[in-house]
């Protein structure tokens, strides 16, 4: 089954350079301290490795409590991602450089009591978030027109019949080749819904699969880690080996795997496994691009 991929990953346990990255970071740092909003200040921006940029951030008293629990940290991380990727973000140039360098953007955050926490965004996460944040807003007239068209189309005879999940899996995904784009989206969601209905799933070794869902241009698996058994830092160190294991699992996967992976390729999506610590809220994401999945399944 596809969900067993997470267990296999743990068992397994040439970048493109942007020559302007250093200059862009130095320019960004020259404008520090920079107040994002009242109570949130960027004190320093630093290039900590060839392709990693770190923002050092202090929180005022009104936001200091956001470092007290995992849920608040996740909200803070979401807010940071929006600050970096919104269309009016002041950090567009440095984010562009990180994305083009296939790099990482990190946030080292500290409150007034000296409590510290960090989070990171890979280049593909920044790119996906920017795509979502900057998608055009449909006005009321366009929305009404779209609804009218949808009603007209709904009144027409169905041109394609959605196959059952069993049919799709048993065909090793071969039925996907003749489907329209609209039907491909429908059957992919069908497969995800089928898999997610089994959540949460105990994977053993301190891992619990919490959810499977589409997020932007990727299929996201969220796995909670019991940090008494598996420290998140250990997963961070093993990311490269985990990715190799993921690719090998895709190559040799069963019929469930073949169906899901082929549907992802056909709809131009990648695959993410996000491991989240149950106490710290810190996470590690292992990512496969569409092309990596495509090569692995021999398309």
CSV table of C-alpha atoms in Angstrom, one decimal:
chain,number,residue,atom,x,y,z
A,1,UNK,CA,0.0,0.0,0.0
A,2,UNK,CA,1.1,3.6,-0.6
A,3,UNK,CA,1.0,4.5,3.1
A,4,UNK,CA,3.8,2.0,3.8
A,5,UNK,CA,6.2,4.4,2.0
A,6,UNK,CA,6.7,6.3,5.2
A,7,UNK,CA,8.1,3.2,7.0
A,8,UNK,CA,10.4,2.4,4.1
A,9,UNK,CA,11.8,5.9,4.0
A,10,UNK,CA,12.9,5.6,7.7
A,11,UNK,CA,14.3,2.1,7.1
A,12,UNK,CA,16.5,3.6,4.3
A,13,UNK,CA,17.6,6.0,6.9
A,14,UNK,CA,24.5,19.6,-8.7
A,15,UNK,CA,22.7,22.6,-7.3
A,16,UNK,CA,22.0,25.5,-9.5
A,17,UNK,CA,23.8,28.5,-8.0
A,18,UNK,CA,22.6,32.1,-8.1
A,19,UNK,CA,25.8,34.3,-8.2
A,20,UNK,CA,23.7,37.3,-7.1
A,21,UNK,CA,22.4,35.6,-3.9
A,22,UNK,CA,25.2,37.0,-1.7
A,23,UNK,CA,24.7,40.6,-3.0
A,24,UNK,CA,21.0,40.4,-2.6
A,25,UNK,CA,21.3,39.1,1.0
A,26,UNK,CA,23.8,41.9,1.9
A,27,UNK,CA,21.4,44.5,0.5
A,28,UNK,CA,18.5,43.1,2.5
A,29,UNK,CA,20.6,43.0,5.7
A,30,UNK,CA,21.6,46.7,5.1
A,31,UNK,CA,18.0,47.7,5.7
A,32,UNK,CA,17.8,45.9,9.0
A,33,UNK,CA,16.3,46.3,11.6
A,34,UNK,CA,13.1,46.1,9.5
A,35,UNK,CA,9.7,46.1,11.2
A,36,UNK,CA,7.3,43.7,9.5
A,37,UNK,CA,4.5,45.0,11.7
A,38,UNK,CA,4.3,46.3,15.2
A,39,UNK,CA,5.9,43.7,17.4
A,40,UNK,CA,7.7,41.7,14.7
A,41,UNK,CA,11.2,42.9,13.7
A,42,UNK,CA,13.8,41.4,11.4
A,43,UNK,CA,17.1,42.2,13.1
A,44,UNK,CA,19.5,40.5,10.6
A,45,UNK,CA,19.5,38.7,7.2
A,46,UNK,CA,22.4,36.3,6.6
A,47,UNK,CA,23.5,33.8,4.0
A,48,UNK,CA,24.5,30.8,6.3
A,49,UNK,CA,25.5,28.4,3.4
A,50,UNK,CA,25.7,28.3,-0.4
A,51,UNK,CA,22.0,28.1,-0.8
A,52,UNK,CA,20.5,28.9,2.6
A,53,UNK,CA,19.3,32.4,3.8
A,54,UNK,CA,18.4,33.0,7.4
A,55,UNK,CA,16.1,35.8,8.7
A,56,UNK,CA,16.7,36.6,12.4
A,57,UNK,CA,13.4,37.8,13.9
A,58,UNK,CA,12.4,39.1,17.3
A,59,UNK,CA,8.8,39.1,18.7
A,60,UNK,CA,7.4,41.8,20.9
A,61,UNK,CA,5.4,41.1,24.0
A,62,UNK,CA,2.1,40.9,22.1
A,63,UNK,CA,3.4,38.0,20.0
A,64,UNK,CA,5.9,36.4,22.4
A,65,UNK,CA,3.4,33.8,23.6
A,66,UNK,CA,3.3,32.3,20.0
A,67,UNK,CA,6.5,30.3,21.0
A,68,UNK,CA,4.7,28.6,23.8
A,69,UNK,CA,2.9,25.7,22.0
A,70,UNK,CA,3.0,23.8,18.7
A,71,UNK,CA,-0.3,25.1,17.4
A,72,UNK,CA,0.8,28.8,17.8
A,73,UNK,CA,4.1,28.0,16.2
A,74,UNK,CA,2.4,26.5,13.1
A,75,UNK,CA,0.2,29.7,12.9
A,76,UNK,CA,3.4,31.8,13.1
A,77,UNK,CA,5.0,29.7,10.4
A,78,UNK,CA,2.0,30.2,8.1
A,79,UNK,CA,2.1,33.9,8.7
A,80,UNK,CA,5.8,34.0,7.8
A,81,UNK,CA,5.2,32.1,4.6
A,82,UNK,CA,2.6,34.7,3.6
A,83,UNK,CA,5.0,37.6,4.4
A,84,UNK,CA,7.6,36.1,2.1
A,85,UNK,CA,5.3,35.1,-0.8
A,86,UNK,CA,2.4,37.7,-1.0
A,87,UNK,CA,2.4,39.8,-4.2
A,88,UNK,CA,3.3,42.9,-2.2
A,89,UNK,CA,6.0,41.2,-0.2
A,90,UNK,CA,9.1,43.4,0.5
A,91,UNK,CA,11.2,40.3,0.2
A,92,UNK,CA,10.4,39.4,-3.4
A,93,UNK,CA,14.0,39.7,-4.6
A,94,UNK,CA,15.6,37.5,-2.0
A,95,UNK,CA,12.8,34.9,-2.4
A,96,UNK,CA,13.3,34.9,-6.1
A,97,UNK,CA,17.0,34.2,-5.5
A,98,UNK,CA,16.4,31.4,-3.1
A,99,UNK,CA,13.9,29.7,-5.5
A,100,UNK,CA,16.3,30.0,-8.5
A,101,UNK,CA,19.1,28.6,-6.3
A,102,UNK,CA,16.9,25.6,-5.2
A,103,UNK,CA,17.7,26.8,-1.7
A,104,UNK,CA,16.2,27.2,1.7
A,105,UNK,CA,14.8,30.2,3.6
A,106,UNK,CA,15.0,29.9,7.3
A,107,UNK,CA,13.6,32.0,10.2
A,108,UNK,CA,15.4,32.1,13.6
A,109,UNK,CA,12.8,33.6,15.9
A,110,UNK,CA,13.2,34.8,19.5
A,111,UNK,CA,10.8,36.4,22.0
A,112,UNK,CA,11.5,38.9,24.8
A,113,UNK,CA,11.9,36.1,27.3
A,114,UNK,CA,14.8,34.6,25.3
A,115,UNK,CA,12.7,31.6,24.0
A,116,UNK,CA,13.9,30.6,20.6
A,117,UNK,CA,12.4,28.6,17.7
A,118,UNK,CA,13.2,28.2,14.0
A,119,UNK,CA,11.3,27.2,10.9
A,120,UNK,CA,12.4,26.7,7.3
A,121,UNK,CA,10.9,26.8,3.8
A,122,UNK,CA,12.3,24.9,0.9
A,123,UNK,CA,12.3,26.6,-2.6
A,124,UNK,CA,9.4,24.5,-3.8
A,125,UNK,CA,7.3,25.5,-0.8
A,126,UNK,CA,7.9,29.2,-1.5
A,127,UNK,CA,7.0,28.7,-5.1
A,128,UNK,CA,3.8,26.8,-4.3
A,129,UNK,CA,2.7,29.4,-1.7
A,130,UNK,CA,3.4,32.3,-4.1
A,131,UNK,CA,1.3,30.6,-6.7
A,132,UNK,CA,-1.6,30.1,-4.3
A,133,UNK,CA,-1.3,33.6,-2.7
A,134,UNK,CA,-1.2,35.4,-6.0
A,135,UNK,CA,-3.9,33.6,-7.9
A,136,UNK,CA,-6.4,36.0,-9.5
A,137,UNK,CA,-9.5,36.9,-7.5
A,138,UNK,CA,-12.8,36.3,-9.4
A,139,UNK,CA,-15.2,39.1,-9.1
A,140,UNK,CA,-18.9,38.7,-8.5
A,141,UNK,CA,-19.9,39.0,-12.2
A,142,UNK,CA,-17.3,36.4,-13.2
A,143,UNK,CA,-18.4,34.1,-10.4
A,144,UNK,CA,-22.1,34.3,-11.4
A,145,UNK,CA,-21.2,33.6,-15.0
A,146,UNK,CA,-19.1,30.6,-14.0
A,147,UNK,CA,-22.0,29.3,-11.9
A,148,UNK,CA,-24.4,29.7,-14.9
A,149,UNK,CA,-22.0,27.8,-17.2
A,150,UNK,CA,-21.6,25.1,-14.6
A,151,UNK,CA,-25.4,24.7,-14.3
A,152,UNK,CA,-25.7,24.4,-18.1
A,153,UNK,CA,-23.0,21.8,-18.3
A,154,UNK,CA,-24.6,19.9,-15.4
A,155,UNK,CA,-27.8,19.6,-17.5
A,156,UNK,CA,-25.9,18.0,-20.4
A,157,UNK,CA,-25.6,14.2,-20.6
A,158,UNK,CA,-22.4,12.9,-18.9
A,159,UNK,CA,-19.7,12.3,-21.5
A,160,UNK,CA,-17.4,10.3,-19.2
A,161,UNK,CA,-18.4,7.8,-16.5
A,162,UNK,CA,-16.1,7.9,-13.5
A,163,UNK,CA,-14.6,4.4,-13.0
A,164,UNK,CA,-14.5,2.8,-9.5
A,165,UNK,CA,-11.4,3.0,-7.4
A,166,UNK,CA,-10.9,-0.7,-7.8
A,167,UNK,CA,-11.0,-0.5,-11.6
A,168,UNK,CA,-8.4,2.3,-11.6
A,169,UNK,CA,-6.0,0.4,-9.3
A,170,UNK,CA,-6.5,-2.9,-11.1
A,171,UNK,CA,-5.6,-1.3,-14.4
A,172,UNK,CA,-2.2,-0.1,-13.0
A,173,UNK,CA,-3.3,3.4,-14.0
A,174,UNK,CA,-3.6,2.5,-17.7
A,175,UNK,CA,-7.2,3.9,-17.9
A,176,UNK,CA,-5.8,7.3,-17.1
A,177,UNK,CA,-4.2,7.6,-20.5
A,178,UNK,CA,-7.5,8.2,-22.3
A,179,UNK,CA,-9.1,10.5,-19.7
A,180,UNK,CA,-9.8,14.2,-20.1
A,181,UNK,CA,-8.0,16.7,-17.7
A,182,UNK,CA,-11.3,17.2,-15.8
A,183,UNK,CA,-11.7,13.4,-15.3
A,184,UNK,CA,-8.1,13.0,-14.3
A,185,UNK,CA,-8.7,15.6,-11.5
A,186,UNK,CA,-11.8,13.7,-10.4
A,187,UNK,CA,-10.2,10.3,-10.2
A,188,UNK,CA,-7.1,11.6,-8.4
A,189,UNK,CA,-9.3,13.1,-5.8
A,190,UNK,CA,-11.2,9.8,-5.6
A,191,UNK,CA,-7.9,8.0,-4.9
A,192,UNK,CA,-6.9,10.5,-2.2
A,193,UNK,CA,-10.3,10.4,-0.5
A,194,UNK,CA,-10.0,6.6,-0.4
A,195,UNK,CA,-6.6,6.7,1.1
A,196,UNK,CA,-7.4,9.5,3.6
A,197,UNK,CA,-10.5,7.5,4.9
A,198,UNK,CA,-8.0,5.2,6.6
A,199,UNK,CA,-6.4,8.1,8.6
A,200,UNK,CA,-5.1,8.3,11.3
A,201,UNK,CA,-2.9,5.3,10.7
A,202,UNK,CA,-0.3,3.9,13.1
A,203,UNK,CA,2.9,3.2,11.1
A,204,UNK,CA,4.9,2.0,14.1
A,205,UNK,CA,8.3,3.2,15.3
A,206,UNK,CA,6.6,6.4,16.7
A,207,UNK,CA,5.0,7.5,13.5
A,208,UNK,CA,1.3,8.2,12.9
A,209,UNK,CA,0.0,9.1,9.4
A,210,UNK,CA,-2.5,11.9,10.1
A,211,UNK,CA,-3.8,13.0,6.7
A,212,UNK,CA,-3.4,12.8,2.9
A,213,UNK,CA,-4.5,15.8,0.9
A,214,UNK,CA,-3.7,18.0,-2.1
A,215,UNK,CA,-1.8,21.2,-1.2
A,216,UNK,CA,-1.1,23.5,-4.2
A,217,UNK,CA,0.9,21.5,-6.8
A,218,UNK,CA,1.7,18.6,-4.5
A,219,UNK,CA,0.1,15.6,-2.8
A,220,UNK,CA,0.9,16.1,0.9
A,221,UNK,CA,1.3,13.3,3.4
A,222,UNK,CA,1.4,14.6,7.0
A,223,UNK,CA,3.1,12.2,9.5
A,224,UNK,CA,3.3,13.0,13.2
A,225,UNK,CA,6.5,11.8,15.0
A,226,UNK,CA,6.7,10.8,18.6
A,227,UNK,CA,9.9,12.8,19.4
A,228,UNK,CA,10.7,10.5,22.4
A,229,UNK,CA,11.3,7.8,19.7
A,230,UNK,CA,12.3,9.8,16.6
A,231,UNK,CA,13.8,13.2,17.1
A,232,UNK,CA,13.0,15.6,14.2
A,233,UNK,CA,16.7,16.5,14.0
A,234,UNK,CA,17.5,12.8,13.0
A,235,UNK,CA,15.0,13.1,10.1
A,236,UNK,CA,16.6,16.3,9.0
A,237,UNK,CA,20.0,14.6,8.8
A,238,UNK,CA,18.6,11.6,6.9
A,239,UNK,CA,16.6,13.6,4.3
A,240,UNK,CA,18.8,12.6,1.3
A,241,UNK,CA,18.6,8.9,2.2
A,242,UNK,CA,14.9,9.2,2.8
A,243,UNK,CA,14.5,10.7,-0.7
A,244,UNK,CA,16.5,7.9,-2.3
A,245,UNK,CA,14.3,5.4,-0.5
A,246,UNK,CA,11.1,7.2,-1.6
A,247,UNK,CA,12.3,7.0,-5.3
A,248,UNK,CA,13.1,3.3,-5.0
A,249,UNK,CA,9.7,2.7,-3.4
A,250,UNK,CA,7.9,4.4,-6.3
A,251,UNK,CA,9.9,2.3,-8.8
A,252,UNK,CA,8.9,-1.0,-7.2
A,253,UNK,CA,5.4,0.0,-5.8
A,254,UNK,CA,2.2,-2.0,-6.0
A,255,UNK,CA,-0.9,-1.2,-8.0
A,256,UNK,CA,-2.0,1.5,-5.5
A,257,UNK,CA,1.3,3.2,-5.9
A,258,UNK,CA,1.3,3.0,-9.7
A,259,UNK,CA,-2.2,4.5,-9.9
A,260,UNK,CA,-1.5,7.4,-7.5
A,261,UNK,CA,1.9,8.2,-9.1
A,262,UNK,CA,0.6,8.1,-12.6
A,263,UNK,CA,-2.3,10.4,-11.7
A,264,UNK,CA,0.2,12.8,-10.1
A,265,UNK,CA,2.3,12.9,-13.3
A,266,UNK,CA,-0.8,13.3,-15.5
A,267,UNK,CA,-1.9,16.3,-13.4
A,268,UNK,CA,1.6,17.7,-13.2
A,269,UNK,CA,2.0,17.3,-9.4
A,270,UNK,CA,4.7,16.4,-7.0
A,271,UNK,CA,4.7,14.4,-3.8
A,272,UNK,CA,5.6,15.6,-0.2
A,273,UNK,CA,6.0,13.7,3.0
A,274,UNK,CA,5.9,16.2,5.9
A,275,UNK,CA,7.1,14.8,9.3
A,276,UNK,CA,6.0,16.9,12.3
A,277,UNK,CA,7.3,16.6,15.8
A,278,UNK,CA,4.5,16.0,18.3
A,279,UNK,CA,5.9,18.3,21.0
A,280,UNK,CA,8.1,20.9,19.2
A,281,UNK,CA,5.9,21.3,16.1
A,282,UNK,CA,9.1,21.4,14.0
A,283,UNK,CA,8.9,19.6,10.7
A,284,UNK,CA,11.0,18.0,7.9
A,285,UNK,CA,9.6,17.7,4.4
A,286,UNK,CA,10.8,15.2,1.8
A,287,UNK,CA,9.8,16.2,-1.7
A,288,UNK,CA,9.6,14.4,-5.1
A,289,UNK,CA,9.1,16.6,-8.2
A,290,UNK,CA,6.8,15.5,-11.0
A,291,UNK,CA,9.8,14.6,-13.2
A,292,UNK,CA,11.3,12.5,-10.5
A,293,UNK,CA,8.1,10.5,-10.1
A,294,UNK,CA,7.8,10.3,-13.9
A,295,UNK,CA,11.3,8.9,-14.2
A,296,UNK,CA,10.8,6.5,-11.3
A,297,UNK,CA,7.7,4.9,-12.9
A,298,UNK,CA,9.2,4.8,-16.4
A,299,UNK,CA,7.0,7.3,-18.2
